[in-house]
Amino acid sequence: MSSTKHAGAAAAFEDTLRDFWATRPVRPRIGGKVGGVSAAIGRRYGIDPVLVRVAFVLAAIYGGAGVVLYLLGWLLFPKEGEPVPGNPSPKPEPTSSTLAVILVVLLIPGVFWLTSTPSIIGLAAGLGVLYLVHRTYGERNVAPPPTPAPAPSANPAATPVDENTWVYPGSGTTAAAEAQSPPKWDPLGAAPFAWDLPEPAEPEQPEPRRPRRRWITWTTLVLAAFAGGLTSSLGAPLAIALAIALGVLGLGLIAGSFLHGGRGLIAAAVPLAAVAMLASALPSSTFTGRIGDYTIVPTRTVELDPNYELSAGTVTLDLRDLKLAPDENVTTSANVGVGDVTVLLPPNVDVTAGCKTGLGDVQCLNAMSSGGAADQTATDYGADGLGGGHVSLDLQVGVGSVEVSRG
């Protein structure tokens, strides 16, 4: 029994994949933003394309899986054919060879990029959601099979015998010809040459407008705030709490795509994603609450604190007048969320400095870098060489600059 059940499930899974490939979304010529993948998925399954785009963006932020999935859709989904007179539904065109080569070249580094656990989970989740969407809404917007054109009528125009009797030429009938009553659309018998055409179809009724389901937006926002607040109250870093809240919003967007609601979540998800990314790049000292500009000019080691932390501002350590014994070692650090850290050293002291920014510039003695995650380490023994005291520096800035130089 168990083996039969598993075989049936495997067959159903295979049938769903085959049906998906046979009726896969078609990228439209008009209405797509970049490649038309989101518009194709939305049109095929009756889902708002904006929600599909937001799902791709969220998947791209966490691990980059959204970029790979979008490139795959661009490569594998055909493009809408060029309309021609007499054929309103032309056959879809496959992706051009030149574009396919470019997409494959872009996919190669993208696949190697998916090495972290979040990215692999995001890729699997994206494929799984697409499978479930097709399994649930696979019958929507499927192009009907082409109907054969009606055969030309063998009976040319008829001539009337009386008001209810018509004779077709070449039929061999005489005055006692077979009678044919006019159709409903021609009660006066004014166009007998067109009586063999099918009856005109009734005009389609407009699709009733779906009610707005605003409760999805408000319910998801409340759950996201509760989940983020609970995570933060349990001692988790702010970046983790924001990520949990963003995950709840993502689930709400997925549910809204099925229930045709929740578009208001986009206004909350996009800025929250930006804040979560910024929070993940900032050190924990960003949220201590201290703000300002501090200049420390110690002359003795006891005047130098082991750590300086600011949420925003500048820290300047002027160590040019610091007196160190030849074998004395001193260690200090500075952590600033948004701002700058500057250290001025005497010309002869030995120094080992670690300088790091989440986003900004680093000048660590002679080592320099800039951009995202700038990280430099430098060791210098001063003008007199090894000896004369040693200073160890650990300097971090979330967004800003770090500079270490000799006075």
PDB file of C-alpha atoms in Angstrom, residues 34 74 81 112 133 142 147-149 151 168 179-180 218 221 228 233 244 260 304 306 330 340 344 348-349:
ATOM      1  CA  VAL A  34      12.979  43.764 -17.158  1.00  0.00           C
ATOM      2  CA  TRP A  74      14.052  34.848 -18.533  1.00  0.00           C
ATOM      3  CA  GLY A  81       4.957  36.195 -30.704  1.00  0.00           C
ATOM      4  CA  PHE A 112      28.364  29.660  -7.648  1.00  0.00           C
ATOM      5  CA  VAL A 133       1.040  28.009  -7.603  1.00  0.00           C
ATOM      6  CA  VAL A 142      -4.538  28.401 -20.508  1.00  0.00           C
ATOM      7  CA  THR A 147     -10.368  25.673 -33.658  1.00  0.00           C
ATOM      8  CA  PRO A 148     -10.484  24.674 -37.348  1.00  0.00           C
ATOM      9  CA  ALA A 149     -11.882  27.256 -39.729  1.00  0.00           C
ATOM     10  CA  ALA A 151     -15.722  24.852 -44.252  1.00  0.00           C
ATOM     11  CA  TYR A 168     -30.624  26.973 -53.556  1.00  0.00           C
ATOM     12  CA  ALA A 179     -38.197  25.019 -46.848  1.00  0.00           C
ATOM     13  CA  GLN A 180     -35.801  26.865 -44.617  1.00  0.00           C
ATOM     14  CA  TRP A 218      -3.434  44.741   8.743  1.00  0.00           C
ATOM     15  CA  LEU A 221       1.496  44.005   9.914  1.00  0.00           C
ATOM     16  CA  GLY A 228       9.886  41.349  15.723  1.00  0.00           C
ATOM     17  CA  SER A 233      12.615  41.238  23.905  1.00  0.00           C
ATOM     18  CA  ILE A 244      12.000  37.958  11.483  1.00  0.00           C
ATOM     19  CA  HIS A 260      -5.803  38.768  -4.199  1.00  0.00           C
ATOM     20  CA  LEU A 304      43.032  55.582  27.900  1.00  0.00           C
ATOM     21  CA  PRO A 306      39.781  49.993  26.695  1.00  0.00           C
ATOM     22  CA  VAL A 330      48.418  49.011  25.517  1.00  0.00           C
ATOM     23  CA  ASP A 340      34.223  58.455  11.809  1.00  0.00           C
ATOM     24  CA  LEU A 344      46.865  59.890  15.576  1.00  0.00           C
ATOM     25  CA  ASN A 348      58.171  55.921  17.036  1.00  0.00           C
ATOM     26  CA  VAL A 349      55.601  53.703  18.766  1.00  0.00           C
TER      27      VAL A 349
END
